[in-house]
mmCIF file of C-alpha atoms and ligand atoms in Angstrom:
data_model
loop_
_atom_site.group_PDB
_atom_site.id
_atom_site.type_symbol
_atom_site.label_atom_id
_atom_site.label_comp_id
_atom_site.label_asym_id
_atom_site.label_seq_id
_atom_site.Cartn_x
_atom_site.Cartn_y
_atom_site.Cartn_z
ATOM 1 C CA MET A 1 -10.815 -26.059 -7.405
ATOM 2 C CA ALA A 2 -7.580 -26.014 -5.430
ATOM 3 C CA PHE A 3 -5.139 -23.346 -6.543
ATOM 4 C CA THR A 4 -1.549 -22.693 -5.542
ATOM 5 C CA PHE A 5 -0.997 -19.429 -3.712
ATOM 6 C CA GLU A 6 0.172 -17.732 -6.906
ATOM 7 C CA GLN A 7 -2.754 -19.081 -8.945
ATOM 8 C CA ALA A 8 -5.266 -18.023 -6.304
ATOM 9 C CA ARG A 9 -3.867 -14.499 -6.144
ATOM 10 C CA ALA A 10 -3.750 -14.250 -9.939
ATOM 11 C CA CYS A 11 -7.382 -15.384 -9.995
ATOM 12 C CA VAL A 12 -8.448 -12.535 -7.674
ATOM 13 C CA LEU A 13 -6.584 -10.016 -9.833
ATOM 14 C CA ARG A 14 -8.135 -11.442 -12.991
ATOM 15 C CA GLU A 15 -11.723 -11.613 -11.764
ATOM 16 C CA VAL A 16 -12.074 -8.278 -9.964
ATOM 17 C CA PRO A 17 -12.171 -5.443 -12.490
ATOM 18 C CA VAL A 18 -10.133 -2.317 -11.817
ATOM 19 C CA ALA A 19 -12.451 0.592 -11.111
ATOM 20 C CA VAL A 20 -12.474 3.367 -13.690
ATOM 21 C CA PRO A 21 -13.409 6.904 -12.652
ATOM 22 C CA THR A 22 -17.105 7.545 -13.271
ATOM 23 C CA ASN A 23 -19.386 9.867 -11.348
ATOM 24 C CA ALA A 24 -20.898 6.897 -9.540
ATOM 25 C CA VAL A 25 -17.633 5.871 -7.907
ATOM 26 C CA ILE A 26 -15.765 9.121 -7.264
ATOM 27 C CA GLU A 27 -16.056 11.858 -4.681
ATOM 28 C CA PRO A 28 -14.097 15.007 -3.821
ATOM 29 C CA VAL A 29 -11.923 15.067 -0.726
ATOM 30 C CA ALA A 30 -9.981 17.885 0.920
ATOM 31 C CA LEU A 31 -6.220 17.511 0.573
ATOM 32 C CA ALA A 32 -5.863 17.216 4.357
ATOM 33 C CA ASP A 33 -8.108 14.119 4.280
ATOM 34 C CA ALA A 34 -6.607 12.556 1.163
ATOM 35 C CA ASP A 35 -3.986 10.358 2.867
ATOM 36 C CA GLY A 36 -4.662 6.692 2.093
ATOM 37 C CA ARG A 37 -7.271 7.498 -0.569
ATOM 38 C CA VAL A 38 -6.921 6.562 -4.233
ATOM 39 C CA LEU A 39 -6.793 9.287 -6.854
ATOM 40 C CA ALA A 40 -9.579 9.241 -9.458
ATOM 41 C CA GLU A 41 -8.423 12.045 -11.755
ATOM 42 C CA GLU A 42 -5.396 12.947 -13.824
ATOM 43 C CA ILE A 43 -3.266 15.703 -12.332
ATOM 44 C CA ARG A 44 -1.182 17.918 -14.625
ATOM 45 C CA ALA A 45 1.516 20.481 -14.006
ATOM 46 C CA ASP A 46 -0.083 23.943 -13.961
ATOM 47 C CA ARG A 47 3.232 25.542 -14.991
ATOM 48 C CA ASP A 48 6.825 24.531 -15.530
ATOM 49 C CA TYR A 49 8.605 22.962 -12.536
ATOM 50 C CA PRO A 50 10.798 24.556 -11.444
ATOM 51 C CA PRO A 51 8.908 27.618 -12.722
ATOM 52 C CA PHE A 52 12.199 29.511 -13.290
ATOM 53 C CA ALA A 53 15.892 28.605 -13.354
ATOM 54 C CA ARG A 54 16.795 28.623 -9.685
ATOM 55 C CA SER A 55 19.884 28.210 -7.618
ATOM 56 C CA ALA A 56 20.262 24.891 -5.810
ATOM 57 C CA ARG A 57 22.901 26.363 -3.498
ATOM 58 C CA ASP A 58 23.810 29.381 -1.447
ATOM 59 C CA GLY A 59 26.743 30.976 -3.293
ATOM 60 C CA PHE A 60 27.592 33.177 -6.249
ATOM 61 C CA ALA A 61 26.070 33.186 -9.716
ATOM 62 C CA VAL A 62 28.962 33.328 -12.199
ATOM 63 C CA ARG A 63 30.000 32.438 -15.752
ATOM 64 C CA ALA A 64 31.532 28.952 -15.809
ATOM 65 C CA GLY A 65 34.186 30.109 -18.295
ATOM 66 C CA GLU A 66 35.491 32.680 -15.806
ATOM 67 C CA ILE A 67 36.396 30.360 -12.947
ATOM 68 C CA PRO A 68 38.763 29.552 -11.362
ATOM 69 C CA GLY A 69 39.429 33.248 -10.897
ATOM 70 C CA THR A 70 38.657 36.470 -9.117
ATOM 71 C CA LEU A 71 35.316 38.225 -9.703
ATOM 72 C CA ARG A 72 33.648 41.451 -8.670
ATOM 73 C CA VAL A 73 30.379 41.067 -6.691
ATOM 74 C CA VAL A 74 27.832 43.409 -8.287
ATOM 75 C CA GLY A 75 24.696 42.525 -6.339
ATOM 76 C CA GLU A 76 22.611 40.023 -4.437
ATOM 77 C CA VAL A 77 19.473 37.996 -5.171
ATOM 78 C CA ARG A 78 17.338 36.386 -2.474
ATOM 79 C CA ALA A 79 14.762 33.573 -2.674
ATOM 80 C CA GLY A 80 11.424 35.097 -3.664
ATOM 81 C CA GLU A 81 13.062 38.191 -5.104
ATOM 82 C CA ALA A 82 12.840 39.067 -8.787
ATOM 83 C CA SER A 83 16.112 40.924 -9.129
ATOM 84 C CA GLY A 84 16.921 43.030 -12.209
ATOM 85 C CA VAL A 85 20.647 42.516 -11.692
ATOM 86 C CA SER A 86 22.637 40.586 -14.303
ATOM 87 C CA VAL A 87 26.105 39.064 -14.446
ATOM 88 C CA GLY A 88 28.523 40.604 -16.903
ATOM 89 C CA ALA A 89 32.156 39.765 -17.730
ATOM 90 C CA GLY A 90 34.297 39.519 -14.592
ATOM 91 C CA GLU A 91 31.244 39.728 -12.351
ATOM 92 C CA ALA A 92 29.403 37.604 -9.764
ATOM 93 C CA VAL A 93 26.067 38.033 -7.988
ATOM 94 C CA GLU A 94 25.579 36.655 -4.494
ATOM 95 C CA ILE A 95 22.641 34.220 -4.601
ATOM 96 C CA MET A 96 20.563 32.217 -2.106
ATOM 97 C CA THR A 97 19.106 28.720 -2.538
ATOM 98 C CA GLY A 98 15.785 28.961 -4.377
ATOM 99 C CA ALA A 99 16.497 32.407 -5.869
ATOM 100 C CA PRO A 100 16.202 32.997 -9.643
ATOM 101 C CA VAL A 101 19.528 32.806 -11.433
ATOM 102 C CA PRO A 102 20.346 36.268 -12.858
ATOM 103 C CA ALA A 103 20.729 36.804 -16.583
ATOM 104 C CA GLY A 104 24.272 36.307 -17.830
ATOM 105 C CA ALA A 105 25.228 33.636 -15.240
ATOM 106 C CA ASP A 106 25.294 29.934 -16.101
ATOM 107 C CA THR A 107 26.447 28.325 -12.860
ATOM 108 C CA VAL A 108 26.580 28.865 -9.118
ATOM 109 C CA VAL A 109 29.735 28.424 -7.100
ATOM 110 C CA MET A 110 28.990 27.416 -3.515
ATOM 111 C CA VAL A 111 29.656 29.938 -0.769
ATOM 112 C CA GLU A 112 31.876 27.318 0.922
ATOM 113 C CA HIS A 113 34.135 27.340 -2.151
ATOM 114 C CA VAL A 114 34.963 31.039 -2.335
ATOM 115 C CA ILE A 115 37.210 33.361 -0.429
ATOM 116 C CA ARG A 116 35.796 36.846 0.008
ATOM 117 C CA GLU A 117 38.159 39.577 -1.030
ATOM 118 C CA ASP A 118 37.715 43.318 -1.051
ATOM 119 C CA GLY A 119 34.471 43.849 -3.006
ATOM 120 C CA GLY A 120 34.775 40.477 -4.672
ATOM 121 C CA ILE A 121 35.374 36.741 -4.457
ATOM 122 C CA LYS A 122 38.105 34.337 -5.430
ATOM 123 C CA THR A 123 37.552 30.659 -6.186
ATOM 124 C CA GLU A 124 39.773 27.743 -7.159
ATOM 125 C CA ARG A 125 36.788 25.732 -8.370
ATOM 126 C CA THR A 126 35.957 24.584 -11.875
ATOM 127 C CA LEU A 127 32.256 24.151 -12.716
ATOM 128 C CA LYS A 128 30.355 23.100 -15.821
ATOM 129 C CA PRO A 129 27.625 25.390 -17.180
ATOM 130 C CA GLY A 130 24.367 24.501 -15.423
ATOM 131 C CA GLU A 131 25.950 23.068 -12.291
ATOM 132 C CA ASN A 132 24.102 23.934 -9.087
ATOM 133 C CA ILE A 133 21.191 25.295 -11.113
ATOM 134 C CA SER A 134 17.762 23.656 -11.413
ATOM 135 C CA GLN A 135 16.639 24.618 -14.906
ATOM 136 C CA GLN A 136 13.136 25.838 -15.643
ATOM 137 C CA GLY A 137 10.893 22.852 -16.487
ATOM 138 C CA GLU A 138 13.534 20.183 -15.803
ATOM 139 C CA GLU A 139 11.236 18.361 -13.354
ATOM 140 C CA ALA A 140 8.034 18.847 -15.384
ATOM 141 C CA ARG A 141 6.828 20.943 -18.294
ATOM 142 C CA ALA A 142 3.502 22.786 -17.949
ATOM 143 C CA GLY A 143 0.684 20.426 -18.935
ATOM 144 C CA THR A 144 2.574 17.182 -18.247
ATOM 145 C CA ALA A 145 0.464 14.553 -16.436
ATOM 146 C CA LEU A 146 2.131 13.928 -13.072
ATOM 147 C CA LEU A 147 -0.390 11.727 -11.236
ATOM 148 C CA HIS A 148 -2.841 9.239 -12.734
ATOM 149 C CA PRO A 149 -6.087 7.651 -11.547
ATOM 150 C CA GLY A 150 -5.363 4.652 -9.329
ATOM 151 C CA LYS A 151 -2.495 6.295 -7.456
ATOM 152 C CA LEU A 152 -2.578 5.676 -3.724
ATOM 153 C CA LEU A 153 -2.094 9.031 -2.022
ATOM 154 C CA GLY A 154 0.479 9.425 0.713
ATOM 155 C CA PHE A 155 2.605 12.297 1.963
ATOM 156 C CA SER A 156 4.714 12.609 -1.179
ATOM 157 C CA GLU A 157 1.693 12.673 -3.520
ATOM 158 C CA ILE A 158 -0.024 15.165 -1.225
ATOM 159 C CA SER A 159 3.127 17.291 -1.293
ATOM 160 C CA LEU A 160 2.966 17.259 -5.088
ATOM 161 C CA LEU A 161 -0.748 18.123 -5.085
ATOM 162 C CA ALA A 162 -0.052 21.080 -2.785
ATOM 163 C CA THR A 163 2.807 22.151 -5.077
ATOM 164 C CA LEU A 164 0.372 22.152 -7.994
ATOM 165 C CA GLY A 165 -2.188 24.183 -6.053
ATOM 166 C CA HIS A 166 -4.841 21.532 -5.369
ATOM 167 C CA THR A 167 -6.760 21.923 -2.141
ATOM 168 C CA GLN A 168 -9.234 19.207 -3.066
ATOM 169 C CA VAL A 169 -8.998 16.149 -5.330
ATOM 170 C CA GLN A 170 -11.303 13.515 -6.770
ATOM 171 C CA VAL A 171 -10.798 10.098 -5.193
ATOM 172 C CA PHE A 172 -12.549 6.756 -5.514
ATOM 173 C CA ARG A 173 -15.359 6.162 -3.017
ATOM 174 C CA ARG A 174 -14.550 3.555 -0.409
ATOM 175 C CA PRO A 175 -16.309 0.281 -1.238
ATOM 176 C CA LYS A 176 -18.675 -0.984 1.465
ATOM 177 C CA VAL A 177 -17.404 -4.271 2.821
ATOM 178 C CA ALA A 178 -19.780 -6.404 4.889
ATOM 179 C CA ILE A 179 -18.146 -8.576 7.561
ATOM 180 C CA LEU A 180 -20.090 -11.689 8.466
ATOM 181 C CA THR A 181 -18.612 -13.952 11.130
ATOM 182 C CA THR A 182 -20.160 -17.372 11.620
ATOM 183 C CA GLY A 183 -20.121 -19.808 14.513
ATOM 184 C CA ASP A 184 -22.378 -21.195 17.256
ATOM 185 C CA GLU A 185 -19.508 -20.826 19.719
ATOM 186 C CA LEU A 186 -19.098 -17.057 19.261
ATOM 187 C CA VAL A 187 -20.163 -14.192 21.499
ATOM 188 C CA GLU A 188 -19.395 -10.539 20.824
ATOM 189 C CA ALA A 189 -16.226 -9.115 22.362
ATOM 190 C CA HIS A 190 -18.184 -7.125 24.980
ATOM 191 C CA GLU A 191 -20.105 -10.214 26.150
ATOM 192 C CA THR A 192 -19.064 -12.755 28.771
ATOM 193 C CA PRO A 193 -18.454 -16.108 27.106
ATOM 194 C CA GLY A 194 -19.792 -19.293 28.641
ATOM 195 C CA PRO A 195 -17.312 -22.076 29.469
ATOM 196 C CA VAL A 196 -17.176 -23.398 25.871
ATOM 197 C CA GLN A 197 -17.771 -20.155 24.051
ATOM 198 C CA ILE A 198 -15.178 -17.735 22.662
ATOM 199 C CA ARG A 199 -15.238 -14.063 21.785
ATOM 200 C CA ASN A 200 -15.535 -12.936 18.178
ATOM 201 C CA SER A 201 -12.120 -11.535 17.331
ATOM 202 C CA ASN A 202 -12.346 -11.855 13.562
ATOM 203 C CA ALA A 203 -14.867 -9.046 13.171
ATOM 204 C CA ALA A 204 -12.506 -6.670 14.967
ATOM 205 C CA ALA A 205 -9.471 -7.743 12.929
ATOM 206 C CA LEU A 206 -11.247 -7.650 9.590
ATOM 207 C CA ALA A 207 -12.729 -4.205 10.263
ATOM 208 C CA VAL A 208 -9.208 -2.843 10.723
ATOM 209 C CA GLN A 209 -7.873 -4.692 7.696
ATOM 210 C CA VAL A 210 -10.752 -3.463 5.516
ATOM 211 C CA ARG A 211 -10.211 0.109 6.633
ATOM 212 C CA ARG A 212 -6.480 -0.137 5.927
ATOM 213 C CA ALA A 213 -7.227 -1.504 2.468
ATOM 214 C CA GLY A 214 -9.390 1.563 1.783
ATOM 215 C CA GLY A 215 -12.831 -0.005 2.342
ATOM 216 C CA LEU A 216 -15.690 0.923 4.671
ATOM 217 C CA PRO A 217 -16.342 -1.995 7.006
ATOM 218 C CA GLU A 218 -19.874 -2.878 8.072
ATOM 219 C CA ILE A 219 -19.970 -5.540 10.779
ATOM 220 C CA LEU A 220 -23.080 -7.721 10.598
ATOM 221 C CA PRO A 221 -24.492 -9.727 13.519
ATOM 222 C CA ILE A 222 -22.883 -13.157 14.080
ATOM 223 C CA ALA A 223 -24.437 -15.858 11.893
ATOM 224 C CA ARG A 224 -25.193 -19.093 13.677
ATOM 225 C CA ASP A 225 -24.265 -22.407 12.065
ATOM 226 C CA SER A 226 -27.755 -22.911 10.686
ATOM 227 C CA TYR A 227 -28.925 -22.534 7.136
ATOM 228 C CA LYS A 228 -31.615 -20.055 8.114
ATOM 229 C CA SER A 229 -29.393 -17.714 10.107
ATOM 230 C CA THR A 230 -26.510 -17.864 7.621
ATOM 231 C CA SER A 231 -28.629 -17.395 4.485
ATOM 232 C CA ALA A 232 -30.518 -14.407 5.933
ATOM 233 C CA LEU A 233 -27.264 -12.667 6.846
ATOM 234 C CA ILE A 234 -25.588 -13.529 3.532
ATOM 235 C CA ALA A 235 -28.513 -11.826 1.793
ATOM 236 C CA ARG A 236 -27.834 -8.724 3.888
ATOM 237 C CA GLY A 237 -24.108 -8.951 3.227
ATOM 238 C CA LEU A 238 -24.640 -9.085 -0.520
ATOM 239 C CA GLU A 239 -26.109 -5.590 -0.372
ATOM 240 C CA ALA A 240 -22.586 -4.289 0.285
ATOM 241 C CA ASP A 241 -19.964 -4.076 -2.476
ATOM 242 C CA VAL A 242 -17.944 -6.986 -1.073
ATOM 243 C CA LEU A 243 -18.906 -9.692 1.419
ATOM 244 C CA LEU A 244 -16.318 -11.183 3.766
ATOM 245 C CA LEU A 245 -17.323 -14.264 5.712
ATOM 246 C CA SER A 246 -15.281 -15.892 8.431
ATOM 247 C CA GLY A 247 -15.650 -19.513 9.481
ATOM 248 C CA GLY A 248 -17.823 -22.311 8.211
ATOM 249 C CA VAL A 249 -15.812 -23.128 5.085
ATOM 250 C CA SER A 250 -13.981 -26.248 6.318
ATOM 251 C CA ALA A 251 -15.140 -29.841 6.045
ATOM 252 C CA GLY A 252 -17.102 -29.992 9.319
ATOM 253 C CA LYS A 253 -20.712 -31.101 9.481
ATOM 254 C CA TYR A 254 -21.871 -27.573 10.345
ATOM 255 C CA ASP A 255 -19.633 -25.743 7.852
ATOM 256 C CA ILE A 256 -22.498 -24.614 5.658
ATOM 257 C CA VAL A 257 -21.238 -21.329 4.211
ATOM 258 C CA GLU A 258 -20.458 -22.719 0.740
ATOM 259 C CA LYS A 259 -23.798 -24.490 0.407
ATOM 260 C CA THR A 260 -25.647 -21.366 1.490
ATOM 261 C CA LEU A 261 -23.702 -19.228 -0.991
ATOM 262 C CA ALA A 262 -24.321 -21.761 -3.780
ATOM 263 C CA ASP A 263 -28.058 -21.564 -3.080
ATOM 264 C CA ALA A 264 -27.794 -17.771 -3.305
ATOM 265 C CA GLY A 265 -26.584 -18.255 -6.885
ATOM 266 C CA ALA A 266 -22.853 -18.000 -6.252
ATOM 267 C CA GLU A 267 -20.185 -18.782 -8.798
ATOM 268 C CA PHE A 268 -16.992 -20.096 -7.165
ATOM 269 C CA PHE A 269 -13.564 -19.265 -8.587
ATOM 270 C CA PHE A 270 -11.755 -21.378 -6.008
ATOM 271 C CA ASP A 271 -12.643 -23.071 -2.744
ATOM 272 C CA ARG A 272 -9.205 -24.163 -1.629
ATOM 273 C CA ALA A 273 -5.712 -22.713 -1.865
ATOM 274 C CA LEU A 274 -2.508 -24.604 -1.196
ATOM 275 C CA ILE A 275 -1.502 -22.362 1.674
ATOM 276 C CA GLN A 276 -1.151 -22.685 5.404
ATOM 277 C CA PRO A 277 -2.861 -21.341 7.359
ATOM 278 C CA GLY A 278 -6.024 -20.730 5.400
ATOM 279 C CA GLN A 279 -6.292 -23.725 3.073
ATOM 280 C CA PRO A 280 -10.142 -23.823 2.865
ATOM 281 C CA VAL A 281 -10.385 -20.201 1.628
ATOM 282 C CA VAL A 282 -13.223 -19.525 -0.825
ATOM 283 C CA PHE A 283 -13.540 -16.809 -3.484
ATOM 284 C CA GLY A 284 -16.488 -16.199 -5.756
ATOM 285 C CA CYS A 285 -19.209 -13.845 -6.848
ATOM 286 C CA VAL A 286 -22.953 -13.510 -7.006
ATOM 287 C CA LYS A 287 -24.429 -11.787 -10.051
ATOM 288 C CA ARG A 288 -27.664 -9.950 -9.518
ATOM 289 C CA ASP A 289 -29.446 -7.250 -11.539
ATOM 290 C CA GLY A 290 -26.397 -6.778 -13.771
ATOM 291 C CA CYS A 291 -24.239 -6.245 -10.718
ATOM 292 C CA THR A 292 -21.401 -8.513 -9.564
ATOM 293 C CA LYS A 293 -20.846 -8.914 -5.835
ATOM 294 C CA PHE A 294 -17.592 -10.578 -4.840
ATOM 295 C CA PHE A 295 -17.284 -12.582 -1.658
ATOM 296 C CA PHE A 296 -14.528 -14.314 0.269
ATOM 297 C CA GLY A 297 -15.169 -17.199 2.643
ATOM 298 C CA LEU A 298 -12.213 -16.920 5.007
ATOM 299 C CA PRO A 299 -11.431 -19.803 7.351
ATOM 300 C CA GLY A 300 -12.414 -18.976 10.944
ATOM 301 C CA ASN A 301 -9.179 -19.608 12.785
ATOM 302 C CA PRO A 302 -8.092 -16.045 13.536
ATOM 303 C CA VAL A 303 -4.594 -16.247 12.036
ATOM 304 C CA SER A 304 -6.061 -17.900 8.915
ATOM 305 C CA THR A 305 -8.648 -15.136 8.633
ATOM 306 C CA MET A 306 -6.068 -12.379 8.921
ATOM 307 C CA VAL A 307 -3.625 -14.029 6.488
ATOM 308 C CA THR A 308 -6.198 -14.861 3.823
ATOM 309 C CA PHE A 309 -7.574 -11.331 3.993
ATOM 310 C CA GLU A 310 -4.098 -9.837 3.530
ATOM 311 C CA VAL A 311 -3.062 -12.015 0.602
ATOM 312 C CA PHE A 312 -6.389 -12.300 -1.270
ATOM 313 C CA ALA A 313 -9.287 -10.118 -0.117
ATOM 314 C CA ARG A 314 -7.220 -6.980 0.253
ATOM 315 C CA ALA A 315 -6.282 -7.129 -3.433
ATOM 316 C CA ALA A 316 -9.962 -7.279 -4.411
ATOM 317 C CA ILE A 317 -10.764 -4.120 -2.437
ATOM 318 C CA GLU A 318 -7.739 -2.364 -3.898
ATOM 319 C CA ARG A 319 -8.764 -3.295 -7.453
ATOM 320 C CA MET A 320 -12.215 -1.867 -6.722
ATOM 321 C CA LEU A 321 -10.405 1.295 -5.675
ATOM 322 C CA GLY A 322 -8.709 1.642 -9.021
ATOM 323 C CA ILE A 323 -5.344 0.159 -8.044
ATOM 324 C CA GLU A 324 -4.418 -1.964 -11.025
ATOM 325 C CA ASP A 325 -1.663 -4.067 -9.555
ATOM 326 C CA PRO A 326 -2.111 -4.164 -5.782
ATOM 327 C CA PRO A 327 1.231 -4.865 -4.145
ATOM 328 C CA LEU A 328 1.883 -7.450 -1.462
ATOM 329 C CA ARG A 329 3.890 -5.700 1.214
ATOM 330 C CA MET A 330 6.793 -8.131 0.929
ATOM 331 C CA LEU A 331 10.526 -7.902 1.269
ATOM 332 C CA ARG A 332 13.392 -10.340 1.586
ATOM 333 C CA ALA A 333 15.512 -10.829 4.676
ATOM 334 C CA ARG A 334 18.280 -13.172 5.832
ATOM 335 C CA LEU A 335 17.288 -16.018 8.121
ATOM 336 C CA THR A 336 19.058 -16.086 11.472
ATOM 337 C CA ARG A 337 17.853 -19.612 12.222
ATOM 338 C CA GLU A 338 17.613 -22.488 9.765
ATOM 339 C CA PHE A 339 14.133 -23.379 8.606
ATOM 340 C CA ARG A 340 12.582 -26.470 7.058
ATOM 341 C CA HIS A 341 9.082 -27.572 6.156
ATOM 342 C CA LYS A 342 7.248 -30.190 4.155
ATOM 343 C CA PRO A 343 6.917 -28.740 0.629
ATOM 344 C CA GLY A 344 3.507 -28.478 -1.039
ATOM 345 C CA LEU A 345 1.966 -25.487 0.725
ATOM 346 C CA THR A 346 2.979 -21.842 0.802
ATOM 347 C CA ARG A 347 3.134 -21.004 4.503
ATOM 348 C CA PHE A 348 2.655 -17.679 6.248
ATOM 349 C CA LEU A 349 4.131 -18.014 9.709
ATOM 350 C CA PRO A 350 4.453 -15.446 12.491
ATOM 351 C CA ALA A 351 7.994 -14.091 12.389
ATOM 352 C CA ASN A 352 10.223 -11.434 13.841
ATOM 353 C CA LEU A 353 11.941 -9.073 11.444
ATOM 354 C CA SER A 354 14.878 -7.122 12.867
ATOM 355 C CA THR A 355 14.385 -3.388 13.256
ATOM 356 C CA ASP A 356 16.744 -2.719 10.343
ATOM 357 C CA GLY A 357 14.723 -5.114 8.165
ATOM 358 C CA ALA A 358 17.826 -7.188 7.337
ATOM 359 C CA THR A 359 17.233 -10.413 9.243
ATOM 360 C CA VAL A 360 14.241 -12.530 10.209
ATOM 361 C CA GLU A 361 13.337 -15.662 12.123
ATOM 362 C CA ALA A 362 10.176 -17.683 12.628
ATOM 363 C CA ALA A 363 8.448 -16.892 15.914
ATOM 364 C CA PRO A 364 7.186 -19.617 18.241
ATOM 365 C CA SER A 365 3.479 -20.204 17.613
ATOM 366 C CA ARG A 366 0.900 -22.840 18.456
ATOM 367 C CA GLY A 367 -0.741 -22.559 15.051
ATOM 368 C CA SER A 368 -3.549 -20.728 13.338
ATOM 369 C CA GLY A 369 -5.557 -20.161 16.512
ATOM 370 C CA ASP A 370 -2.632 -18.557 18.337
ATOM 371 C CA VAL A 371 -3.498 -14.857 18.144
ATOM 372 C CA ALA A 372 -1.145 -14.054 21.034
ATOM 373 C CA ALA A 373 1.830 -15.393 19.036
ATOM 374 C CA LEU A 374 0.863 -13.315 16.012
ATOM 375 C CA ALA A 375 0.420 -10.242 18.187
ATOM 376 C CA ARG A 376 3.968 -10.726 19.557
ATOM 377 C CA ALA A 377 5.390 -11.115 16.035
ATOM 378 C CA ASN A 378 5.881 -8.218 13.618
ATOM 379 C CA ALA A 379 5.743 -10.014 10.260
ATOM 380 C CA PHE A 380 5.052 -13.286 8.460
ATOM 381 C CA LEU A 381 7.670 -15.577 7.035
ATOM 382 C CA VAL A 382 6.518 -16.511 3.534
ATOM 383 C CA VAL A 383 7.645 -20.084 3.037
ATOM 384 C CA ASP A 384 7.923 -21.188 -0.580
ATOM 385 C CA SER A 385 5.831 -24.263 -1.399
ATOM 386 C CA GLU A 386 8.564 -25.866 -3.488
ATOM 387 C CA LYS A 387 11.633 -25.522 -1.299
ATOM 388 C CA GLU A 388 12.292 -27.771 1.657
ATOM 389 C CA SER A 389 14.949 -26.095 3.771
ATOM 390 C CA TRP A 390 16.718 -22.812 4.287
ATOM 391 C CA ALA A 391 20.142 -22.405 5.859
ATOM 392 C CA VAL A 392 21.155 -19.635 8.238
ATOM 393 C CA GLY A 393 21.994 -16.538 6.164
ATOM 394 C CA GLU A 394 19.765 -17.512 3.242
ATOM 395 C CA ASP A 395 17.228 -15.000 1.940
ATOM 396 C CA ILE A 396 13.553 -15.666 2.531
ATOM 397 C CA ARG A 397 10.429 -13.668 1.741
ATOM 398 C CA VAL A 398 8.713 -11.714 4.493
ATOM 399 C CA LEU A 399 5.190 -10.263 4.453
ATOM 400 C CA LEU A 400 4.817 -7.183 6.618
ATOM 401 C CA LYS A 401 2.018 -7.138 9.170
HETATM 402 P P1 LIG B 501 -14.303 -22.662 11.396
HETATM 403 O O1 LIG B 501 -13.534 -22.096 10.247
HETATM 404 O O2 LIG B 501 -15.688 -22.141 11.482
HETATM 405 O O3 LIG B 501 -14.227 -24.155 11.382
HETATM 406 O O4 LIG B 501 -13.556 -22.180 12.716
HETATM 407 C C1 LIG B 501 -12.214 -22.567 12.962
HETATM 408 C C2 LIG B 501 -11.780 -22.134 14.332
HETATM 409 O O5 LIG B 501 -11.790 -20.726 14.405
HETATM 410 C C3 LIG B 501 -12.680 -22.626 15.456
HETATM 411 O O6 LIG B 501 -11.865 -22.964 16.554
HETATM 412 C C4 LIG B 501 -13.537 -21.422 15.747
HETATM 413 O O7 LIG B 501 -14.019 -21.414 17.071
HETATM 414 C C5 LIG B 501 -12.592 -20.277 15.491
HETATM 415 N N1 LIG B 501 -13.322 -19.087 15.065
HETATM 416 C C6 LIG B 501 -14.263 -19.057 14.098
HETATM 417 N N2 LIG B 501 -14.748 -17.811 13.946
HETATM 418 C C7 LIG B 501 -14.113 -17.037 14.843
HETATM 419 C C8 LIG B 501 -14.199 -15.653 15.181
HETATM 420 N N3 LIG B 501 -15.048 -14.854 14.560
HETATM 421 N N4 LIG B 501 -13.384 -15.187 16.149
HETATM 422 C C9 LIG B 501 -12.530 -16.014 16.780
HETATM 423 N N5 LIG B 501 -12.414 -17.329 16.505
HETATM 424 C C10 LIG B 501 -13.188 -17.846 15.556
HETATM 425 MG MG1 LIG B 502 -17.364 -22.510 12.544
#
């Protein structure tokens, strides 16, 4: 089952159900700890917003029909002050931003647009009724649902929650994500590798990626390229909510991950995607005791592992967190150097995006093992599988790192 990039991503979105809030999958979290969590309850306005008609400017509350003209200032109203003063014919009340608009007034003329005269003001301005006033309930009526389950919480959502008086909210629990790296050549990062060994970098990368996606990473010991070692650790990994494997999914003699998963009762949705790097990527599930455990077999080359996590596995974790349509963090930028490739595969290549996000160019790289090149780059060029060449100045897709 070889899928195009789009088909493979659509497959992940189709197969992984979106979490719905039930007691088993939600937990309360203090507002201060809610950043990056996913909301699991509906949040409604506790009163009208704004709660009262308020001035959007520092100035004078007046009657629109009486300006331009000269008006007598009969009082003042400050933010936070419930003033009993009202505006009658020929009158104005000095008002501060955020203060309730006094009865009788229907607009606010800005302080910059008046000339103070003895006991009054003069203005040349014309204003429509309602100008410079935020009307009661114009942002939200009491009872209106303002945030829904599945909303990723960031500073603006947390600002809204604070506005509405929430100090704690219900969020989805973080799914446990087991990380199982495979390879006879691997030693842990703290160990000294022998002459033909390498350090395990994929566990470190995936743990960060899982955490960023909202999951709780659990790094398992390295599986060796033997059936016994791999199957024992896969069994452990399937106790988590999601299992991520790295390595052992290519065509080599000791690439035994797929066989081991098949023997564990796996169903495979795809075992190849027309992408580069990361072509041998595997996605499937194991059903046990009425419970579906999803797994991804990510190719072991570090850039392949990181890319395939970002474009496929991340979406699965986000769906499990109640995010219905997980976004790819993509934008478009203008190429500053021409680019060509052999069509057929969607490529994700280390790239440098300008600081203003307007232009991009492919970064030099020695391929999917070149972690140093990816670390120097700040994005990926997303190269369309159907197009052959791009001229300087043409738009191209960019995936943020
Ligand atoms: P594989 O997908 O197992 O064929 O591995 C492809 C390449 O990635 C080989 O050069 C491996 O040595 C390397 N590799 C596999 N797993 C890791 C890992 N956990 N950390 C760093 N490199 C790895
Ligand atoms: Mg291997």
